[in-house]
GROMACS .gro file of C-alpha atoms in nm:
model
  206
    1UNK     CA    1   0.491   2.513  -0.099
    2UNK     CA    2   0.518   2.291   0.189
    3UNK     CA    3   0.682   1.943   0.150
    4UNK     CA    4   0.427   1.640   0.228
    5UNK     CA    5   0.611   1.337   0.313
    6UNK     CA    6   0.347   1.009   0.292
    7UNK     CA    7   0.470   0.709   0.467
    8UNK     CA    8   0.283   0.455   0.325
    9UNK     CA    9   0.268   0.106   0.436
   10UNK     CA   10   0.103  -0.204   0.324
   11UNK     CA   11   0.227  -0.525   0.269
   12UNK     CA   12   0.023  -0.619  -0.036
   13UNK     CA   13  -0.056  -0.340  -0.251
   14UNK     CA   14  -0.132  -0.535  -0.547
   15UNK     CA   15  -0.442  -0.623  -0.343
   16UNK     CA   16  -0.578  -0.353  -0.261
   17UNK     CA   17  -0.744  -0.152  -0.535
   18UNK     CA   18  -0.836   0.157  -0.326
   19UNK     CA   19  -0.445   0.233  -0.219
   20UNK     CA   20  -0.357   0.162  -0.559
   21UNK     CA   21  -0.519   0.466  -0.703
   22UNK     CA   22  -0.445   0.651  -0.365
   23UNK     CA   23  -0.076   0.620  -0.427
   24UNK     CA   24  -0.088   0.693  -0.746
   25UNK     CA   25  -0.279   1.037  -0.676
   26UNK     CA   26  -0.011   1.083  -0.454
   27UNK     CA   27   0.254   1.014  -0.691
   28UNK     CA   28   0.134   1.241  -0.940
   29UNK     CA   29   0.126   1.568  -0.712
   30UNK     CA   30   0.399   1.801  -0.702
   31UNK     CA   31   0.574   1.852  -0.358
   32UNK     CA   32   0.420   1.484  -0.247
   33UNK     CA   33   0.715   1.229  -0.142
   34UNK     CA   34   0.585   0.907  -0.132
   35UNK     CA   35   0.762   0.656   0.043
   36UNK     CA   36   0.621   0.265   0.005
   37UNK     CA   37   0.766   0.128   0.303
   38UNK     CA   38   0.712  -0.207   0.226
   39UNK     CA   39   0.883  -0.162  -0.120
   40UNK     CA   40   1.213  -0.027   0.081
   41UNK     CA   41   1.233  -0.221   0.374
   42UNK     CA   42   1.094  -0.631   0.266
   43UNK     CA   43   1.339  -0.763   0.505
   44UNK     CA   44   1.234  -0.492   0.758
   45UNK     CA   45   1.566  -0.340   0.764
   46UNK     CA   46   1.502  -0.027   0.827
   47UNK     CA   47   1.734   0.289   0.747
   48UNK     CA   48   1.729   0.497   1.082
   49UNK     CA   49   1.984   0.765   0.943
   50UNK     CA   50   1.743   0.823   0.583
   51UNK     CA   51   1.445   0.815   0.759
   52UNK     CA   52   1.511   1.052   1.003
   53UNK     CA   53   1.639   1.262   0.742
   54UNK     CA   54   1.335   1.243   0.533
   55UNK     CA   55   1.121   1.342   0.872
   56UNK     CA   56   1.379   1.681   0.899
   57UNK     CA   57   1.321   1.760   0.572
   58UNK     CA   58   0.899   1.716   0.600
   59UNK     CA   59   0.734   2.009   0.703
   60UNK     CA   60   0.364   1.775   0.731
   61UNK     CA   61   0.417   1.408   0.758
   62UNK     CA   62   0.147   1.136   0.662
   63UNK     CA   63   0.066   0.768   0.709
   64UNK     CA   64  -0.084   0.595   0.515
   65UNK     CA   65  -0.210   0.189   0.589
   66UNK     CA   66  -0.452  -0.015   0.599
   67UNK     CA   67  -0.621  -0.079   0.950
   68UNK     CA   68  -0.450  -0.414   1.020
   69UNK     CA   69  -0.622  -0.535   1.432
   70UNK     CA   70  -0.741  -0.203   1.494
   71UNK     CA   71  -0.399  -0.063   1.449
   72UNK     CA   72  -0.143  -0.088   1.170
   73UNK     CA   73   0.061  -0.343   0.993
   74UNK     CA   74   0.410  -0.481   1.154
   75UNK     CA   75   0.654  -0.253   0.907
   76UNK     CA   76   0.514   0.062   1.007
   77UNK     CA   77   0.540  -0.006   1.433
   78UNK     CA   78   0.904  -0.139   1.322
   79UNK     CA   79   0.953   0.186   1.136
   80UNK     CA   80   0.834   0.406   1.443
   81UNK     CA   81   0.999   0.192   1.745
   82UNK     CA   82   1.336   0.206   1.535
   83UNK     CA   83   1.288   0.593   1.396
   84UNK     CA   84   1.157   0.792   1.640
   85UNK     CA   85   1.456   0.735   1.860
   86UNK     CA   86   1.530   0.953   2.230
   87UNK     CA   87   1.723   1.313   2.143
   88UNK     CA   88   1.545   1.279   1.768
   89UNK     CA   89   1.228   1.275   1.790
   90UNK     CA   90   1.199   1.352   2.203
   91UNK     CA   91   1.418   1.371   2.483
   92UNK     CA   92   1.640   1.714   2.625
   93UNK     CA   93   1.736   1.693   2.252
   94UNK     CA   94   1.476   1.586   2.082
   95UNK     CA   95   1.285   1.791   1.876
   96UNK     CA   96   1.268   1.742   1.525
   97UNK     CA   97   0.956   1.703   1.510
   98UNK     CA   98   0.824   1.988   1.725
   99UNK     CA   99   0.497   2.129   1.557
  100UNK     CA  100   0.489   1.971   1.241
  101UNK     CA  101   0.110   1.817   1.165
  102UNK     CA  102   0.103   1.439   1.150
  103UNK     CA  103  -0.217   1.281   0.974
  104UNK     CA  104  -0.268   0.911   0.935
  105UNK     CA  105  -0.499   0.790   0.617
  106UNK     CA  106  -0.648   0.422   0.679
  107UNK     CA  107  -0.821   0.194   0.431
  108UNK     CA  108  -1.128   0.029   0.628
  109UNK     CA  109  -1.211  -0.308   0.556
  110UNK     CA  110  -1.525  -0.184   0.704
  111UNK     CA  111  -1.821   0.089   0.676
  112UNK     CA  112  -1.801   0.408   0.859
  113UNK     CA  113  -2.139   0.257   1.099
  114UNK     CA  114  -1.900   0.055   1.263
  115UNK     CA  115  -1.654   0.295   1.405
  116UNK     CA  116  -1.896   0.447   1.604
  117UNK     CA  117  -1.970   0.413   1.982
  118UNK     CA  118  -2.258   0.248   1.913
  119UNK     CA  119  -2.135   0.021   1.596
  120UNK     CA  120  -1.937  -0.285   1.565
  121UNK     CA  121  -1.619  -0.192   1.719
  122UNK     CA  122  -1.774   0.070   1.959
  123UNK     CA  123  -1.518   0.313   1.923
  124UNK     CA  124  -1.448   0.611   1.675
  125UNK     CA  125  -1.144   0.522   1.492
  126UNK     CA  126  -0.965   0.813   1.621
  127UNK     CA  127  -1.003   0.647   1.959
  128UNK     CA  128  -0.851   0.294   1.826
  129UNK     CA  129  -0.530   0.492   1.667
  130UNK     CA  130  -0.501   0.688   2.032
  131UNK     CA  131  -0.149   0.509   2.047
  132UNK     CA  132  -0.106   0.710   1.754
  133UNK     CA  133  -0.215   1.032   1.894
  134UNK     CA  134  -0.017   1.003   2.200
  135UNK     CA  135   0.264   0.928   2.046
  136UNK     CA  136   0.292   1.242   1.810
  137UNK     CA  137   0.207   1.440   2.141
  138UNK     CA  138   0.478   1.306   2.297
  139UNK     CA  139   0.716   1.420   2.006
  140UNK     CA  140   0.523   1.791   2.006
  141UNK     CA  141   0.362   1.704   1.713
  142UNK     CA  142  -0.011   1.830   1.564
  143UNK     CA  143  -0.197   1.511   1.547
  144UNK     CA  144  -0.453   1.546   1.330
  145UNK     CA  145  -0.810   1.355   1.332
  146UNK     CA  146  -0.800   1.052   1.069
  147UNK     CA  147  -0.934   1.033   0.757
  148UNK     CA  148  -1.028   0.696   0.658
  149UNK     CA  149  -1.150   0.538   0.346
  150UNK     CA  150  -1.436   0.295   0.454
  151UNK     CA  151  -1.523  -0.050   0.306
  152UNK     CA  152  -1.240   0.029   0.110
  153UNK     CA  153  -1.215  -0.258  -0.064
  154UNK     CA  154  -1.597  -0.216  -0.249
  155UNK     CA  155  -1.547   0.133  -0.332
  156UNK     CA  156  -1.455   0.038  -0.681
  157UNK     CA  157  -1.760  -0.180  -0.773
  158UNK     CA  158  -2.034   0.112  -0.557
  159UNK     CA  159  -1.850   0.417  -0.768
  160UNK     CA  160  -1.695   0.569  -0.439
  161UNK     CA  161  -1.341   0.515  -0.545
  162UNK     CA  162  -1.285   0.871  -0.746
  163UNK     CA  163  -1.483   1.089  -0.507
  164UNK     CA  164  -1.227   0.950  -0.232
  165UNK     CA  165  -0.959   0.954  -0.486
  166UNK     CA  166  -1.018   1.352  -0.537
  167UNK     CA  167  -1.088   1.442  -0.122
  168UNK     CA  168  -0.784   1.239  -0.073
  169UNK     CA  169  -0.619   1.480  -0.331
  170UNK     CA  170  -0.758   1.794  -0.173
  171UNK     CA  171  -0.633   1.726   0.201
  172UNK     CA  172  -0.258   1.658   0.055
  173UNK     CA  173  -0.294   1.935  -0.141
  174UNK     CA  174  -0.427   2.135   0.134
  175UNK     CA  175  -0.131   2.040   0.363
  176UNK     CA  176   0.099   2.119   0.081
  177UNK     CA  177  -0.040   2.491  -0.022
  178UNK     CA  178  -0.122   2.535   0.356
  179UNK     CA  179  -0.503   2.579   0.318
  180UNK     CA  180  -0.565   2.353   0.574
  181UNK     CA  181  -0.695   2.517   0.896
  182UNK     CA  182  -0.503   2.294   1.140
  183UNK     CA  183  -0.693   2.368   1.418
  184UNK     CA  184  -1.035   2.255   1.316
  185UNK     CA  185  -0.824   1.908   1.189
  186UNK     CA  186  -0.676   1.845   1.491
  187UNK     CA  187  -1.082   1.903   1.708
  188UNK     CA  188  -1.260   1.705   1.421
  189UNK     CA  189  -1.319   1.326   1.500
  190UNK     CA  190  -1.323   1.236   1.189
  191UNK     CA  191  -1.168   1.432   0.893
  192UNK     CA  192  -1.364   1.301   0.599
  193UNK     CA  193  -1.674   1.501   0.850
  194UNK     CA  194  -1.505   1.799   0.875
  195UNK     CA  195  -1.275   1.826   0.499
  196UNK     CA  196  -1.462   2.124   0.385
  197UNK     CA  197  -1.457   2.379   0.709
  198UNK     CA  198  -1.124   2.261   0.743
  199UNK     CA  199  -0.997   2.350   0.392
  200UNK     CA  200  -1.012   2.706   0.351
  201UNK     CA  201  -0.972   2.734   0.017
  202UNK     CA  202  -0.971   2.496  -0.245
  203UNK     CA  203  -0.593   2.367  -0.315
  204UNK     CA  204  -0.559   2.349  -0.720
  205UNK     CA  205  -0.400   1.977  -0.691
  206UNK     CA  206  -0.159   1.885  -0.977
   0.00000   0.00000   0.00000
């Protein structure tokens, strides 16, 4: 069993229904860590020394945010300008992260129609988190395509939130039992499009 360490950052939880139950999926899984950033670090003081240890010790390492500007919120750039430091995470020394699959999970204030070339924001969201992708690159890491939870914050009231409750269950629990065919991930555009080539075989989440 593979160790899954979620990073999850958002600065007011207790408003968001749809990372509520997220996080609490994820709490409830055997051989998830979840780390609430936000909870640890209020005053943004971030432990270099732990987190670094908790990224040597993660064989697949998640984020998990909201999309705050197209991007995500402060603590979480804080976390990776601070953490992923030269001869750690890249440099002549630097390879603790070589090969191990990073995914990012964002909560969408919006629907899926406008992360598309031709919607609102005319760009994919993969695109908009390309910062994201190039920086796992640069590290040697397998960046995998996003999975995000659209109009996230009306999934509740339209009956959406426990289907995304249980896929969001199945990828962590595919990254944990290693069902997850990392290759068709890291070509998808989209993960929520490509979840069920992509998991071989369904993971028997706890």
């Amino acid at each position: 069993m593979a160790h899954v360490l979620v990073l999850f950052a958002h600065p007011r939880t207790d408003r968001s229904v749809a990372n509520t139950a997220l996080v609490a999926a994820a709490r409830a899984m055997e051989g998830i860590e979840l780390v609430d950033l936000y909870g640890e670090y209020p005053d943004f003081d971030i432990d270099i020394d732990r987190e670094q240890e908790r990224l040597v010790a993660a064989d697949s390492i998640v984020l998990q945010h909201p999309v705050y500007w197209y991007s995500c919120p402060a603590l979480l750039k804080e976390w990776q300008d601070l953490v992923l430091e030269y001869d750690f995470a890249y440099g002549s020394e630097g390879t603790a992260l070589v090969d191990k699959p990073l995914l990012q999970i964002a909560t969408c204030g919006t629907a899926r129609e406008a992360y598309r070339k031709k919607g609102k924001y005319e760009n994919e969201l993969r695109t908009l988190f390309s910062p994201f992708e190039q920086t796992a690159k640069f590290c040697g890491m397998r960046y995998l395509a996003p999975f995000g939870v659209f109009s996230a914050e009306d999934a509740a009231a339209e009956g959406r939130l426990d289907a995304i409750v249980a896929d969001y269950r199945r990828l962590l629990g595919a990254l944990r039992d290693g069902t997850l065919d990392l290759e068709k991930a890291e070509a998808a555009v989209l993960l929520n499009d490509a979840l069920d080539e992509a998991i071989a075989s369904e993971a028997a989440a706890e």
